[in-house]
Coordinates of C-alpha atoms and ligand atoms in Angstrom, one line a residue:
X1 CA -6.1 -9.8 -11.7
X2 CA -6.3 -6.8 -13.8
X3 CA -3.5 -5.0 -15.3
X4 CA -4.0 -1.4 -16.1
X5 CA -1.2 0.0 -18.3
X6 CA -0.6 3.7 -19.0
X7 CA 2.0 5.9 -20.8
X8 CA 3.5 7.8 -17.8
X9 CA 3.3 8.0 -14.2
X10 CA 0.9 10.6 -14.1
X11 CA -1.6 9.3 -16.1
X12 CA -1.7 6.5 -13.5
X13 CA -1.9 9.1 -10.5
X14 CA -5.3 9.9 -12.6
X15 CA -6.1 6.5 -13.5
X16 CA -5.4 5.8 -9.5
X17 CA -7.3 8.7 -8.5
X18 CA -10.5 8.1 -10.2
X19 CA -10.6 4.5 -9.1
X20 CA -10.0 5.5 -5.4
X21 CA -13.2 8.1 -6.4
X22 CA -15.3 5.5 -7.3
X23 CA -14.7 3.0 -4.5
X24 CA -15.5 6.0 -2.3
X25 CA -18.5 6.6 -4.1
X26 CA -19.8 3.0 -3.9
X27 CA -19.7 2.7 -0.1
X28 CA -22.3 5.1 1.2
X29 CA -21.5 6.7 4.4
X30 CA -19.7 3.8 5.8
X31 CA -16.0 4.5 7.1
X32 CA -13.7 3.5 4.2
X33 CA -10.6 1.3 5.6
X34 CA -7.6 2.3 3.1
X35 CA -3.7 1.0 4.1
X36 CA -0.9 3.7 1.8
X37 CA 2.1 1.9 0.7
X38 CA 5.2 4.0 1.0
X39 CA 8.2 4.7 -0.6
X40 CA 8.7 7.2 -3.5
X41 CA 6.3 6.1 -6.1
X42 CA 3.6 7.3 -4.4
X43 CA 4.7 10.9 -4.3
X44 CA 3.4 11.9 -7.4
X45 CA 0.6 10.2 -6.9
X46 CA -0.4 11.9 -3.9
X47 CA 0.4 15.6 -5.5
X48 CA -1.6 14.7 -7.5
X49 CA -4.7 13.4 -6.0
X50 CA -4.1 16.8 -3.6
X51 CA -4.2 19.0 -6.6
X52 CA -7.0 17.6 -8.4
X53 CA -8.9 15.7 -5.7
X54 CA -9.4 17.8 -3.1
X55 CA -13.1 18.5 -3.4
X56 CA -14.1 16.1 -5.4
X57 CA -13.5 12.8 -2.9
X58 CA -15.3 13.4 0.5
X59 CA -12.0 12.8 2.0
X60 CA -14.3 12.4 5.9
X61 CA -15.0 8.7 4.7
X62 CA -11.3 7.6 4.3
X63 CA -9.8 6.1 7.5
X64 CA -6.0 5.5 6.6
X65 CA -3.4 3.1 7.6
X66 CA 0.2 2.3 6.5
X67 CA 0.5 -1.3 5.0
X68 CA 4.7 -0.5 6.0
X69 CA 6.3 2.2 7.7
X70 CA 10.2 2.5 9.0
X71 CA 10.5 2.3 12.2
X72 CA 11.7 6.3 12.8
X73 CA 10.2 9.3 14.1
X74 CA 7.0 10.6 11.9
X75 CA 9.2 14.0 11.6
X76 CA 12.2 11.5 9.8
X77 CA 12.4 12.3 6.0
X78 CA 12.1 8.3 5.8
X79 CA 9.0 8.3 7.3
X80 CA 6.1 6.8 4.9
X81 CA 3.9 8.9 6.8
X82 CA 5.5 12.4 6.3
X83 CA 6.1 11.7 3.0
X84 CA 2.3 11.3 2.7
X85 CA 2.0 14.5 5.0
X86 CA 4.4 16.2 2.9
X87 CA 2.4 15.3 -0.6
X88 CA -0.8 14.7 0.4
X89 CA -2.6 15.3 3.6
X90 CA -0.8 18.6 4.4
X91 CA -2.8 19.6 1.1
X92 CA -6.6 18.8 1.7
X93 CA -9.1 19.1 4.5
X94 CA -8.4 15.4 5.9
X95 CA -10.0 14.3 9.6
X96 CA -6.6 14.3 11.8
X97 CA -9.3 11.3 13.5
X98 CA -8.8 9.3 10.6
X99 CA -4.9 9.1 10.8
X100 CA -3.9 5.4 12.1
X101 CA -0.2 6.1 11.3
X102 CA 2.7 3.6 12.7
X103 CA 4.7 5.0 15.6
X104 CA 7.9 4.7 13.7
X105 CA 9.4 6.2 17.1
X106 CA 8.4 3.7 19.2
X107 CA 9.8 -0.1 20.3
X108 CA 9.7 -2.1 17.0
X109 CA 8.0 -5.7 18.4
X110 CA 6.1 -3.6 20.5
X111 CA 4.6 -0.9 17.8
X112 CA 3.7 -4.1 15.7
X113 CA 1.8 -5.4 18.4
X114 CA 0.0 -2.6 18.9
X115 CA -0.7 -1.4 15.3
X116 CA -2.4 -5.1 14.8
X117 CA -4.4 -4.4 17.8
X118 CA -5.6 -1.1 16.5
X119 CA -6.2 -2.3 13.3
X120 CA -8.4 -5.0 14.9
X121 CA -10.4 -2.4 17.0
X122 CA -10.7 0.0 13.8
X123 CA -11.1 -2.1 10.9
X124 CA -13.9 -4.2 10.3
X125 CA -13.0 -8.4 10.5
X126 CA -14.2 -11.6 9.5
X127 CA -13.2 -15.0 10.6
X128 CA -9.6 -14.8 8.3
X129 CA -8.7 -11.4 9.8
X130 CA -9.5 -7.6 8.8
X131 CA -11.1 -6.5 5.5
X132 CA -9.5 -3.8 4.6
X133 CA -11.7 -2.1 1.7
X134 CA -8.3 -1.4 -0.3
X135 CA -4.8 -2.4 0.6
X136 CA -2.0 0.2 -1.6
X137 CA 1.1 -2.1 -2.1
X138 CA 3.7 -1.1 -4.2
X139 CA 6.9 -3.4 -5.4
X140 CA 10.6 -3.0 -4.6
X141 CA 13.1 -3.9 -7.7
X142 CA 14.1 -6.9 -5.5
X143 CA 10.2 -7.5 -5.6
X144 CA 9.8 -7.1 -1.9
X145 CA 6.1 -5.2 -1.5
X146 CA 5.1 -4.0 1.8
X147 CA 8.1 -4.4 3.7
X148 CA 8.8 -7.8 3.1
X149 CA 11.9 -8.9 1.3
X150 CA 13.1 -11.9 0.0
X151 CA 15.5 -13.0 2.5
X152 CA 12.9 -12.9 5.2
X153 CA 9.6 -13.9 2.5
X154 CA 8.9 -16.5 5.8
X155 CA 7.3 -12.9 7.7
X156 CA 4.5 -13.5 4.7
X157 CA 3.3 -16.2 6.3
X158 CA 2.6 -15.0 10.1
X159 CA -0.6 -15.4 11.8
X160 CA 0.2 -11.5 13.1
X161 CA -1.9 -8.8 11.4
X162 CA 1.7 -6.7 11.6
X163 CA 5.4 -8.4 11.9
X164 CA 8.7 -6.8 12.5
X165 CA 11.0 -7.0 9.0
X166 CA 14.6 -5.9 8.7
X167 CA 15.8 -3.8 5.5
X168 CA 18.4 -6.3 3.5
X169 CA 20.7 -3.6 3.1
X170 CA 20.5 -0.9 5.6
X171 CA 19.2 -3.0 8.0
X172 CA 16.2 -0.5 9.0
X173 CA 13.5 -1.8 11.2
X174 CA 10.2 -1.4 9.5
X175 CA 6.5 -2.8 10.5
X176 CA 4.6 -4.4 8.0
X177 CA 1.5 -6.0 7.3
X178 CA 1.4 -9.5 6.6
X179 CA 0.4 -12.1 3.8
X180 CA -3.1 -12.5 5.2
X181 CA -3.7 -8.8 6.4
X182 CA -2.9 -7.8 2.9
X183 CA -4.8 -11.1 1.2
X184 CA -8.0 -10.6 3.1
X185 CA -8.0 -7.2 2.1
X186 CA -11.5 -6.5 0.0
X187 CA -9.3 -4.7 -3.2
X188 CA -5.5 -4.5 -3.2
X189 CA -4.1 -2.1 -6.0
X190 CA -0.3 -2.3 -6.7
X191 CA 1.1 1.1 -8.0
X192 CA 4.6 0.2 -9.9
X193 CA 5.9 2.6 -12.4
X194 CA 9.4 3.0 -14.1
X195 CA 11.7 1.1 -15.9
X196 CA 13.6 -0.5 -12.9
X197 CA 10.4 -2.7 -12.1
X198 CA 10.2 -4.2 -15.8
X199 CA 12.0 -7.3 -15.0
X200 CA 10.2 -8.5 -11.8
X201 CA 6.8 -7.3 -13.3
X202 CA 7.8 -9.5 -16.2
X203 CA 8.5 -12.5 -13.6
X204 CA 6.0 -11.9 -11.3
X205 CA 2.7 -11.5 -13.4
X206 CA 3.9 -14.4 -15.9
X207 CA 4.7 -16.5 -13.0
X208 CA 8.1 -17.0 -14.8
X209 CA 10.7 -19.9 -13.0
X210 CA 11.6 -18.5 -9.6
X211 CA 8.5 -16.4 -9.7
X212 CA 7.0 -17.7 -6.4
X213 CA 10.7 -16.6 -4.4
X214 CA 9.3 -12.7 -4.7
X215 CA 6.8 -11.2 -2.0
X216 CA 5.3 -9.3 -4.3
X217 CA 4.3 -12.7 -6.2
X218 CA 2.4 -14.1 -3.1
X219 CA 0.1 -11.0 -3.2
X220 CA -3.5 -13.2 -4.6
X221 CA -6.5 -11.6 -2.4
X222 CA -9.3 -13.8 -1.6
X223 CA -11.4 -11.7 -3.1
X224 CA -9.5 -12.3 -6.2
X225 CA -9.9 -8.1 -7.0
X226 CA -6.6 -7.1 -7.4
X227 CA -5.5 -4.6 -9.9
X228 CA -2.0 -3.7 -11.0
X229 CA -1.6 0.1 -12.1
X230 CA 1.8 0.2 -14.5
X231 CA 2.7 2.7 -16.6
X232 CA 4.7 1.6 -19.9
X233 CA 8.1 1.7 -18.7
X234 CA 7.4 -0.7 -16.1
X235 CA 5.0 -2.6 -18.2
X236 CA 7.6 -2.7 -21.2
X237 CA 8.6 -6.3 -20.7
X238 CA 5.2 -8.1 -21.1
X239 CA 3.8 -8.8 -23.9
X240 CA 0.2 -7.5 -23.9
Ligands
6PG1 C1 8.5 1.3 1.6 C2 7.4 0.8 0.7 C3 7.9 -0.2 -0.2 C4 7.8 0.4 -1.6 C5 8.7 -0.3 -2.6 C6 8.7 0.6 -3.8 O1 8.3 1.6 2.7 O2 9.5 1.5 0.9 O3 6.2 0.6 1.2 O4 7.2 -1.5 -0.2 O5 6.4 0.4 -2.0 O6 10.0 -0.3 -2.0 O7 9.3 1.8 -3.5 P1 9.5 2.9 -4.6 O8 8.1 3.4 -4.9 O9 10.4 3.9 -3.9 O10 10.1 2.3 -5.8

């Protein structure tokens, strides 16, 4: 595990972006197989990879996926994949080819099936399940990642590449990847910044009591390459 520590959000959105550069840059011409978290974190992210990116990464390589996405219509200002529309692809020259989004719109169970089945025609797979080249995750204050939560942390251990989950509070339907999908994934980088994360950053990377309760604790590729991107307010409770 690495742990990348910055002073502010946007110097991890350049941090982020440079690293996404050079995995892009490493790989050829093959397709590259990337899965977005959602939620708002990424938003500046994004702008800024659109503002500063958008020549220099050969956006044609990037195939893109959604490890989560709520299950509403892609027009739906909850969507994971406007907001990525809104703050990202809107922005650059990006293949419309290359966009696996969820069909937030569409039958729950049935969109999970699906998406798995599309991941497993897209995506390259080995004997465990499909190798993702990167897998974006980011972390809930509850220390849910993806889109699974605590009080349903069982979903982590499906033999599904995509399970159905159920929002603790709202009660939103979402589809998410599962513990393997997201473990057998070649690179997984979590994005986490702001003060509201200290705690279960705290918990999670120093395997403090309790630790192992949060989804977000259970994320250990294979490949053992995972890299956490903080910046200092969510990094402020570990001693480094
Ligand atoms: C989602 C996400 C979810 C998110 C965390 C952090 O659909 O909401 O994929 O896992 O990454 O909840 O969300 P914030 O970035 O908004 O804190």
């Amino acid at each position: 595990m690495k742990l990348k520590v910055y002073p502010d959000k946007n110097e991890v959105a350049k941090a982020f972006s440079e690293y996404l550069k050079e995995l892009l840059a490493t790989t050829n011409n093959k397709p590259i197989h990337v899965a977005l978290s959602g939620g708002s974190t990424p938003k500046a992210i994004f702008d800024y990879m659109a503002e500063n990116y958008k020549e220099s990464i050969d956006w044609s390589k990037l195939h893109l996926y959604w490890g989560d996405e709520r299950c509403v219509p892609p027009t739906d200002s909850e969507s994971n994949y406007k907001m990525t529309v809104d703050h990202l692809l809107s922005k650059i020259n990006f293949p419309e080819e290359n966009i696996h989004r969820v069909l937030g719109e569409n039958d729950p169970a049935q969109e999970a099936v699906r998406y798995g089945k599309l991941i497993e025609q897209q995506v390259p797979v080995d004997e465990d399940g499909p190798l993702f080249d990167l897998v974006i995750l980011g972390m809930g204050d509850d220390g849910h990642t993806a889109s699974i939560f605590p009080h349903n942390i069982e979903l982590w251990e499906s033999e599904q590449i995509c399970e159905v989950a159920t929002h603790p509070e709202s009660g939103q339907k979402r589809v998410t990847f599962t513990g393997n999908t997201i473990n057998n994934a070649k690179e997984v980088a979590f994005l986490v910044t702001g003060a509201s994360k200290k705690e279960k950053v705290k918990t999670i990377i120093n395997e403090e009591d309790g630790f192992e309760k949060f989804p977000a604790a259970l994320v250990a590729p294979y490949s053992d390459k995972l890299t956490w991107f903080l910046d200092e307010a969510a990094a402020n409770s570990l001693e480094l």
